[in-house]
Structure formats: C-alpha cells, structure tokens
PDB file of C-alpha atoms in Angstrom:
ATOM      1  CA  MET M   1       0.000   0.000   0.000  1.00  0.00           C
ATOM      2  CA  ASP M   2       1.292   3.444  -0.877  1.00  0.00           C
ATOM      3  CA  LYS M   3       2.424   5.539   2.120  1.00  0.00           C
ATOM      4  CA  ASN M   4       0.171   8.432   1.115  1.00  0.00           C
ATOM      5  CA  VAL M   5      -2.884   6.193   1.025  1.00  0.00           C
ATOM      6  CA  LEU M   6      -2.090   4.866   4.494  1.00  0.00           C
ATOM      7  CA  LEU M   7      -1.588   8.413   5.761  1.00  0.00           C
ATOM      8  CA  TRP M   8      -4.990   9.490   4.406  1.00  0.00           C
ATOM      9  CA  VAL M   9      -6.684   6.436   5.924  1.00  0.00           C
ATOM     10  CA  VAL M  10      -5.228   7.310   9.336  1.00  0.00           C
ATOM     11  CA  VAL M  11      -6.182  10.989   8.981  1.00  0.00           C
ATOM     12  CA  ALA M  12      -9.726  10.053   7.916  1.00  0.00           C
ATOM     13  CA  PHE M  13     -10.017   7.680  10.882  1.00  0.00           C
ATOM     14  CA  LEU M  14      -8.897  10.423  13.285  1.00  0.00           C
ATOM     15  CA  VAL M  15     -11.341  12.928  11.788  1.00  0.00           C
ATOM     16  CA  VAL M  16     -14.205  10.431  12.122  1.00  0.00           C
ATOM     17  CA  LEU M  17     -13.148   9.740  15.718  1.00  0.00           C
ATOM     18  CA  LEU M  18     -13.149  13.466  16.567  1.00  0.00           C
ATOM     19  CA  ILE M  19     -16.574  13.915  14.967  1.00  0.00           C
ATOM     20  CA  LEU M  20     -17.967  10.994  16.975  1.00  0.00           C
ATOM     21  CA  MET M  21     -16.503  12.424  20.195  1.00  0.00           C
ATOM     22  CA  TYR M  22     -18.089  15.801  19.453  1.00  0.00           C
ATOM     23  CA  LEU M  23     -21.468  14.223  18.678  1.00  0.00           C
ATOM     24  CA  GLY M  24     -21.292  12.164  21.879  1.00  0.00           C
ATOM     25  CA  TRP M  25     -20.573  15.268  23.958  1.00  0.00           C
ATOM     26  CA  GLN M  26     -23.457  17.149  22.329  1.00  0.00           C
ATOM     27  CA  ALA M  27     -25.810  14.212  22.965  1.00  0.00           C
ATOM     28  CA  ARG M  28     -24.792  14.213  26.647  1.00  0.00           C
ATOM     29  CA  ARG M  29     -25.468  17.947  26.882  1.00  0.00           C
ATOM     30  CA  ARG M  30     -28.910  17.493  25.290  1.00  0.00           C
ATOM     31  CA  ARG M  31     -29.771  14.664  27.710  1.00  0.00           C
ATOM     32  CA  GLN M  32     -28.737  16.834  30.651  1.00  0.00           C
ATOM     33  CA  ALA M  33     -30.356  20.060  29.448  1.00  0.00           C
ATOM     34  CA  SER M  34     -33.200  19.554  31.930  1.00  0.00           C
ATOM     35  CA  LEU M  35     -30.843  19.606  34.927  1.00  0.00           C
ATOM     36  CA  PRO M  36     -31.396  22.658  37.132  1.00  0.00           C
ATOM     37  CA  ALA M  37     -28.959  25.502  36.552  1.00  0.00           C
ATOM     38  CA  THR M  38     -26.220  26.175  39.061  1.00  0.00           C
ATOM     39  CA  ARG M  39     -26.811  29.158  41.295  1.00  0.00           C
ATOM     40  CA  PRO M  40     -24.868  32.396  40.889  1.00  0.00           C
ATOM     41  CA  VAL M  41     -22.697  33.490  43.806  1.00  0.00           C
ATOM     42  CA  PRO M  42     -24.594  35.952  46.037  1.00  0.00           C
ATOM     43  CA  ALA M  43     -23.185  39.375  46.900  1.00  0.00           C
ATOM     44  CA  THR M  44     -22.214  38.171  50.380  1.00  0.00           C
ATOM     45  CA  VAL M  45     -21.192  34.622  51.208  1.00  0.00           C
ATOM     46  CA  GLY M  46     -20.583  35.100  54.934  1.00  0.00           C
ATOM     47  CA  ASP M  47     -17.446  34.479  56.942  1.00  0.00           C
ATOM     48  CA  GLU M  48     -14.740  32.649  55.037  1.00  0.00           C
ATOM     49  CA  PHE M  49     -13.547  29.379  56.638  1.00  0.00           C
ATOM     50  CA  PHE M  50     -11.278  28.143  53.856  1.00  0.00           C
ATOM     51  CA  ARG M  51      -9.760  29.258  50.541  1.00  0.00           C
ATOM     52  CA  ALA M  52      -7.381  27.358  48.272  1.00  0.00           C
ATOM     53  CA  SER M  53      -6.589  26.553  44.692  1.00  0.00           C
ATOM     54  CA  ALA M  54      -7.403  22.964  43.763  1.00  0.00           C
ATOM     55  CA  PHE M  55      -7.855  20.834  40.685  1.00  0.00           C
ATOM     56  CA  TYR M  56     -11.557  20.557  39.829  1.00  0.00           C
ATOM     57  CA  VAL M  57     -11.834  17.037  38.403  1.00  0.00           C
ATOM     58  CA  ALA M  58     -15.519  16.525  37.587  1.00  0.00           C
ATOM     59  CA  THR M  59     -19.116  16.670  38.707  1.00  0.00           C
ATOM     60  CA  THR M  60     -21.131  13.492  38.211  1.00  0.00           C
ATOM     61  CA  LEU M  61     -24.633  12.378  38.989  1.00  0.00           C
ATOM     62  CA  ALA M  62     -24.682  11.168  42.603  1.00  0.00           C
ATOM     63  CA  GLY M  63     -23.495   7.609  42.998  1.00  0.00           C
ATOM     64  CA  GLU M  64     -22.568   7.401  39.303  1.00  0.00           C
ATOM     65  CA  PRO M  65     -18.885   8.381  39.138  1.00  0.00           C
ATOM     66  CA  LEU M  66     -18.710   7.577  35.411  1.00  0.00           C
ATOM     67  CA  ASN M  67     -21.670   9.799  34.445  1.00  0.00           C
ATOM     68  CA  ARG M  68     -20.177  13.287  34.066  1.00  0.00           C
ATOM     69  CA  VAL M  69     -22.405  16.357  34.252  1.00  0.00           C
ATOM     70  CA  ALA M  70     -21.608  18.283  31.068  1.00  0.00           C
ATOM     71  CA  VAL M  71     -23.807  21.360  31.548  1.00  0.00           C
ATOM     72  CA  ASN M  72     -23.876  24.465  33.747  1.00  0.00           C
ATOM     73  CA  GLY M  73     -20.138  25.106  33.504  1.00  0.00           C
ATOM     74  CA  LEU M  74     -19.299  21.816  35.235  1.00  0.00           C
ATOM     75  CA  GLY M  75     -18.194  19.780  32.227  1.00  0.00           C
ATOM     76  CA  PHE M  76     -14.463  20.446  32.028  1.00  0.00           C
ATOM     77  CA  ARG M  77     -11.703  19.859  34.527  1.00  0.00           C
ATOM     78  CA  ALA M  78      -9.409  22.726  35.458  1.00  0.00           C
ATOM     79  CA  ARG M  79      -7.616  24.473  38.283  1.00  0.00           C
ATOM     80  CA  ALA M  80     -10.207  26.231  40.421  1.00  0.00           C
ATOM     81  CA  GLU M  81     -10.443  28.545  43.390  1.00  0.00           C
ATOM     82  CA  ILE M  82     -12.415  26.927  46.212  1.00  0.00           C
ATOM     83  CA  ILE M  83     -13.927  29.035  48.999  1.00  0.00           C
ATOM     84  CA  VAL M  84     -15.870  27.653  51.951  1.00  0.00           C
ATOM     85  CA  ALA M  85     -17.834  30.395  53.707  1.00  0.00           C
ATOM     86  CA  SER M  86     -20.532  30.379  56.365  1.00  0.00           C
ATOM     87  CA  GLU M  87     -23.306  30.441  53.737  1.00  0.00           C
ATOM     88  CA  GLY M  88     -21.900  27.884  51.273  1.00  0.00           C
ATOM     89  CA  ILE M  89     -19.104  26.987  48.868  1.00  0.00           C
ATOM     90  CA  VAL M  90     -17.849  28.994  45.884  1.00  0.00           C
ATOM     91  CA  LEU M  91     -16.386  26.994  43.010  1.00  0.00           C
ATOM     92  CA  ALA M  92     -14.565  29.364  40.651  1.00  0.00           C
ATOM     93  CA  ILE M  93     -13.467  27.559  37.486  1.00  0.00           C
ATOM     94  CA  PRO M  94     -11.620  29.826  35.018  1.00  0.00           C
ATOM     95  CA  GLY M  95     -13.659  30.560  31.903  1.00  0.00           C
ATOM     96  CA  GLN M  96     -16.929  29.521  33.576  1.00  0.00           C
ATOM     97  CA  PRO M  97     -19.404  31.454  35.720  1.00  0.00           C
ATOM     98  CA  GLN M  98     -18.686  30.955  39.411  1.00  0.00           C
ATOM     99  CA  THR M  99     -20.797  28.192  40.930  1.00  0.00           C
ATOM    100  CA  TRP M 100     -22.526  28.630  44.285  1.00  0.00           C
ATOM    101  CA  LEU M 101     -23.224  25.611  46.471  1.00  0.00           C
ATOM    102  CA  PRO M 102     -25.502  26.936  49.240  1.00  0.00           C
ATOM    103  CA  ALA M 103     -25.058  25.293  52.635  1.00  0.00           C
ATOM    104  CA  ASN M 104     -28.647  23.990  52.526  1.00  0.00           C
ATOM    105  CA  ASP M 105     -27.934  22.133  49.268  1.00  0.00           C
ATOM    106  CA  LEU M 106     -24.862  20.307  50.602  1.00  0.00           C
ATOM    107  CA  ARG M 107     -25.260  16.627  51.490  1.00  0.00           C
ATOM    108  CA  GLY M 108     -21.774  15.697  52.652  1.00  0.00           C
ATOM    109  CA  VAL M 109     -18.043  15.486  52.105  1.00  0.00           C
ATOM    110  CA  ASP M 110     -16.050  12.287  51.625  1.00  0.00           C
ATOM    111  CA  ARG M 111     -12.901  10.877  50.045  1.00  0.00           C
ATOM    112  CA  ALA M 112     -12.666   9.020  46.739  1.00  0.00           C
ATOM    113  CA  THR M 113     -10.046   7.247  44.672  1.00  0.00           C
ATOM    114  CA  TRP M 114     -11.569   7.523  41.199  1.00  0.00           C
ATOM    115  CA  THR M 115     -14.154   9.219  39.034  1.00  0.00           C
ATOM    116  CA  ILE M 116     -14.615   9.716  35.304  1.00  0.00           C
ATOM    117  CA  ASP M 117     -11.185   9.981  33.599  1.00  0.00           C
ATOM    118  CA  ARG M 118      -9.227  10.226  36.863  1.00  0.00           C
ATOM    119  CA  VAL M 119      -7.740   7.544  39.115  1.00  0.00           C
ATOM    120  CA  VAL M 120      -5.427   8.589  41.936  1.00  0.00           C
ATOM    121  CA  GLU M 121      -3.937   7.098  45.074  1.00  0.00           C
ATOM    122  CA  ARG M 122      -6.329   5.829  47.737  1.00  0.00           C
ATOM    123  CA  ASP M 123      -8.541   8.698  48.980  1.00  0.00           C
ATOM    124  CA  GLY M 124      -6.686  11.202  46.786  1.00  0.00           C
ATOM    125  CA  LEU M 125      -9.880  12.981  45.734  1.00  0.00           C
ATOM    126  CA  VAL M 126     -12.342  14.913  47.868  1.00  0.00           C
ATOM    127  CA  LEU M 127     -16.000  14.321  47.017  1.00  0.00           C
ATOM    128  CA  VAL M 128     -18.507  17.073  47.785  1.00  0.00           C
ATOM    129  CA  ALA M 129     -22.073  15.762  47.618  1.00  0.00           C
ATOM    130  CA  TRP M 130     -24.660  18.443  46.864  1.00  0.00           C
ATOM    131  CA  ASP M 131     -27.953  19.084  45.102  1.00  0.00           C
ATOM    132  CA  LEU M 132     -28.655  21.080  41.963  1.00  0.00           C
ATOM    133  CA  VAL M 133     -31.954  22.704  42.897  1.00  0.00           C
ATOM    134  CA  GLY M 134     -34.412  24.190  40.429  1.00  0.00           C
ATOM    135  CA  ASP M 135     -37.934  25.555  40.720  1.00  0.00           C
ATOM    136  CA  ASP M 136     -39.495  22.113  40.581  1.00  0.00           C
ATOM    137  CA  SER M 137     -36.616  19.665  40.647  1.00  0.00           C
ATOM    138  CA  ARG M 138     -33.665  18.564  42.740  1.00  0.00           C
ATOM    139  CA  VAL M 139     -30.837  16.466  41.299  1.00  0.00           C
ATOM    140  CA  SER M 140     -28.122  15.043  43.545  1.00  0.00           C
ATOM    141  CA  VAL M 141     -24.585  15.366  42.201  1.00  0.00           C
ATOM    142  CA  ASP M 142     -21.039  14.718  43.416  1.00  0.00           C
ATOM    143  CA  SER M 143     -18.153  17.089  42.669  1.00  0.00           C
ATOM    144  CA  TYR M 144     -14.579  15.833  42.876  1.00  0.00           C
ATOM    145  CA  LEU M 145     -11.606  17.996  43.851  1.00  0.00           C
ATOM    146  CA  ARG M 146      -7.905  17.255  44.132  1.00  0.00           C
ATOM    147  CA  PHE M 147      -5.899  19.429  46.503  1.00  0.00           C
ATOM    148  CA  ASP M 148      -2.141  19.888  46.292  1.00  0.00           C
ATOM    149  CA  ARG M 149      -1.426  19.331  49.980  1.00  0.00           C
ATOM    150  CA  ALA M 150      -2.818  16.878  52.531  1.00  0.00           C
ATOM    151  CA  ALA M 151      -3.295  19.710  55.034  1.00  0.00           C
ATOM    152  CA  GLU M 152      -5.666  21.429  52.577  1.00  0.00           C
ATOM    153  CA  VAL M 153      -7.737  18.255  52.311  1.00  0.00           C
ATOM    154  CA  THR M 154      -8.111  18.095  56.082  1.00  0.00           C
ATOM    155  CA  THR M 155      -8.887  21.802  56.458  1.00  0.00           C
ATOM    156  CA  PHE M 156     -11.372  21.748  53.571  1.00  0.00           C
ATOM    157  CA  SER M 157     -13.159  18.656  54.907  1.00  0.00           C
ATOM    158  CA  GLU M 158     -13.381  20.178  58.385  1.00  0.00           C
ATOM    159  CA  ALA M 159     -14.721  23.459  56.963  1.00  0.00           C
ATOM    160  CA  VAL M 160     -17.412  21.664  54.935  1.00  0.00           C
ATOM    161  CA  THR M 161     -18.332  19.483  57.927  1.00  0.00           C
ATOM    162  CA  ARG M 162     -18.663  22.645  60.030  1.00  0.00           C
ATOM    163  CA  LEU M 163     -20.816  24.185  57.323  1.00  0.00           C
ATOM    164  CA  LEU M 164     -23.017  21.076  57.185  1.00  0.00           C
ATOM    165  CA  HIS M 165     -23.386  21.074  60.972  1.00  0.00           C
ATOM    166  CA  ASN M 166     -24.272  24.789  61.052  1.00  0.00           C
ATOM    167  CA  SER M 167     -26.748  24.330  58.200  1.00  0.00           C
ATOM    168  CA  ALA M 168     -28.428  21.360  59.930  1.00  0.00           C
ATOM    169  CA  SER M 169     -28.653  23.304  63.204  1.00  0.00           C
ATOM    170  CA  HIS M 170     -30.141  26.303  61.405  1.00  0.00           C
ATOM    171  CA  SER M 171     -32.670  24.132  59.551  1.00  0.00           C
ATOM    172  CA  SER M 172     -33.807  22.357  62.712  1.00  0.00           C
ATOM    173  CA  THR M 173     -34.262  25.632  64.608  1.00  0.00           C
ATOM    174  CA  GLN M 174     -36.195  27.132  61.686  1.00  0.00           C
ATOM    175  CA  GLY M 175     -38.587  24.219  61.304  1.00  0.00           C
ATOM    176  CA  GLY M 176     -36.745  22.927  58.244  1.00  0.00           C
ATOM    177  CA  LEU M 177     -37.051  26.216  56.362  1.00  0.00           C
ATOM    178  CA  ALA M 178     -33.942  28.066  55.317  1.00  0.00           C
TER     179      ALA M 178
END
C-alpha cells in the first residue's frame, strides 16, 4: 500500500473519531439540558472558613462516578479557586461562571479514589455531595476535587463538615425552612 494512502486512511479515521466524540458530547449535553442551573454566587457569602486553589476534576450524577455532568459550567476539569464560607461553597473555574453551592444544598463530604477519567492514590480525591436545585426539581450530584497538599484536604473537609453542621442546626431551629 502506498504511504500516502495509508496516511490518508489514518487521517480520515482520526477525523471520524473526533466527529464521533463531538457528537457524543453534544448528545450528553442534550440529555442533561433539563438539569437545574447552578446558582450564581450571592453578593455576600458570609465568613470565610477556607480558601485554596485545587484541581476541579468533575461533577457526576450522585453515585454514578462515570456519568459526568456536562452542563452548567461543570463539564471540564481545570484548576479552580475553592472558597468555603458560612453560607456555602464557591467553586470558581476559570472561563466559567462561578458556581454557588448553598449550605442547605450540601449533602456531605467524603474521600474518593476515582471518578470519570481520573484515578489517583487511595482517597486522593475529595468528594462534595450536593444538590442542583431548580424551581421544581432537585438532582443530587457529586463534585470531585484534588488538593495539592494533605493539610488542605483536612482543612477543607473540616470546613465543609462545620458548614453542614451549622446548616443542619439552622434548619432544625427554623422548622426545616432556610
């Protein structure tokens, strides 16, 4: 077979592969178009407990670490600024609108070893479980973060746990209304 023919076969295969990847991503976005939008960051987020730069790995549907959420600015991994404040968590991914995770929408914090397209050492990822809340729907999701230092993992987890505790205390004293 002529070298030029082989080259064109390989190029055509790669082009077809890229087109299929693009179509798959668009199909995922269409399927997830009904997910509630993320909330914008409010003017005041309360007292800051924690701030660090971390690697935002992914957000997936809760309990489905291979089912990436591809809408609402959560589809691509990147370095991100993470802020835990008394009213919630700010997730600032460059090139995307900042995402607000209100304290009342948080479900927990845990450790993980893998999620879509990322496997690390045991408990090398931090999982933040939260709910995307819309006018008439609530979808549970898990966001995965990777911090540079072990001390940041501990401090972040403690800050989120404190936030969860404060949110639960506030909800119970307010009759479940926030």
